[in-house]
Amino acid sequence: MWQTLLTPVDLYCERTGPELWAEPANALTNLAFLAAGLWGVREVRRRGTGIFAEALAWWVVAIGIGSALFHTFANHGTVWADVLPIAGFTLAYTLFNLRRFLGMRWGKAIAIFVAFYAVTGLLTW
């Protein structure tokens, strides 16, 4: 199992081989995610916009870390470090939008959230 997780992958044209730092531009651009996420945490705390907004800002930091791991090591294990934080963020942000910007109560927001992703899943299937 561990050997499978550590097997290198080559998914991007920039990748020059299975070595560490064989995808330098993609790996380095993840510093922008770290900076943006930490800036977001600071702004959320300064403005008092709530725990959900702060969680999303920390999520951006997690995206930067996970993506940096993948673009630096690029194996079957680190691909999940890249994909899962991004997928989780998009799901959480959808719910955040329904609550914060459309002013929906939790029950209605969750119902629309589930319906939207169920229909989207069926359509893409």
PDB file of C-alpha atoms in Angstrom, residues 55-106:
ATOM      1  CA  ALA A  55     -12.363  28.753   8.828  1.00  0.00           C
ATOM      2  CA  LEU A  56     -12.433  29.535   5.097  1.00  0.00           C
ATOM      3  CA  ALA A  57      -9.278  31.643   5.438  1.00  0.00           C
ATOM      4  CA  TRP A  58      -7.493  28.804   7.243  1.00  0.00           C
ATOM      5  CA  TRP A  59      -8.776  26.492   4.506  1.00  0.00           C
ATOM      6  CA  VAL A  60      -6.927  28.619   1.944  1.00  0.00           C
ATOM      7  CA  VAL A  61      -3.756  28.033   3.986  1.00  0.00           C
ATOM      8  CA  ALA A  62      -4.480  24.295   3.887  1.00  0.00           C
ATOM      9  CA  ILE A  63      -4.919  24.479   0.102  1.00  0.00           C
ATOM     10  CA  GLY A  64      -1.508  26.127  -0.184  1.00  0.00           C
ATOM     11  CA  ILE A  65       0.156  23.488   1.984  1.00  0.00           C
ATOM     12  CA  GLY A  66      -1.546  20.541   0.288  1.00  0.00           C
ATOM     13  CA  SER A  67      -0.890  21.843  -3.190  1.00  0.00           C
ATOM     14  CA  ALA A  68       2.752  22.603  -2.348  1.00  0.00           C
ATOM     15  CA  LEU A  69       3.156  19.033  -1.105  1.00  0.00           C
ATOM     16  CA  PHE A  70       1.738  17.647  -4.321  1.00  0.00           C
ATOM     17  CA  HIS A  71       3.661  19.921  -6.676  1.00  0.00           C
ATOM     18  CA  THR A  72       6.877  19.264  -4.749  1.00  0.00           C
ATOM     19  CA  PHE A  73       6.636  15.490  -4.234  1.00  0.00           C
ATOM     20  CA  ALA A  74       3.976  14.530  -6.861  1.00  0.00           C
ATOM     21  CA  ASN A  75       2.953  11.016  -5.873  1.00  0.00           C
ATOM     22  CA  HIS A  76      -0.307   9.125  -5.428  1.00  0.00           C
ATOM     23  CA  GLY A  77      -0.426  10.044  -1.739  1.00  0.00           C
ATOM     24  CA  THR A  78       0.171  13.779  -2.076  1.00  0.00           C
ATOM     25  CA  VAL A  79      -2.389  14.118  -4.852  1.00  0.00           C
ATOM     26  CA  TRP A  80      -4.997  13.777  -2.073  1.00  0.00           C
ATOM     27  CA  ALA A  81      -3.300  16.578  -0.116  1.00  0.00           C
ATOM     28  CA  ASP A  82      -3.932  18.736  -3.178  1.00  0.00           C
ATOM     29  CA  VAL A  83      -7.444  17.634  -4.133  1.00  0.00           C
ATOM     30  CA  LEU A  84      -9.243  17.242  -0.786  1.00  0.00           C
ATOM     31  CA  PRO A  85      -8.658  20.749   0.619  1.00  0.00           C
ATOM     32  CA  ILE A  86      -9.765  22.319  -2.668  1.00  0.00           C
ATOM     33  CA  ALA A  87     -12.903  20.166  -2.848  1.00  0.00           C
ATOM     34  CA  GLY A  88     -13.711  20.814   0.801  1.00  0.00           C
ATOM     35  CA  PHE A  89     -13.252  24.551   0.345  1.00  0.00           C
ATOM     36  CA  THR A  90     -15.618  24.711  -2.621  1.00  0.00           C
ATOM     37  CA  LEU A  91     -18.270  22.825  -0.676  1.00  0.00           C
ATOM     38  CA  ALA A  92     -17.866  24.957   2.445  1.00  0.00           C
ATOM     39  CA  TYR A  93     -17.801  28.181   0.427  1.00  0.00           C
ATOM     40  CA  THR A  94     -21.042  27.243  -1.315  1.00  0.00           C
ATOM     41  CA  LEU A  95     -22.726  26.812   2.055  1.00  0.00           C
ATOM     42  CA  PHE A  96     -21.085  30.030   3.314  1.00  0.00           C
ATOM     43  CA  ASN A  97     -22.529  31.950   0.338  1.00  0.00           C
ATOM     44  CA  LEU A  98     -26.023  30.640   0.932  1.00  0.00           C
ATOM     45  CA  ARG A  99     -25.845  31.679   4.588  1.00  0.00           C
ATOM     46  CA  ARG A 100     -23.878  34.944   4.450  1.00  0.00           C
ATOM     47  CA  PHE A 101     -24.840  36.537   1.143  1.00  0.00           C
ATOM     48  CA  LEU A 102     -28.337  35.164   0.592  1.00  0.00           C
ATOM     49  CA  GLY A 103     -29.267  35.237   4.291  1.00  0.00           C
ATOM     50  CA  MET A 104     -30.712  31.727   4.365  1.00  0.00           C
ATOM     51  CA  ARG A 105     -31.324  29.877   7.602  1.00  0.00           C
ATOM     52  CA  TRP A 106     -29.357  26.684   8.164  1.00  0.00           C
TER      53      TRP A 106
END
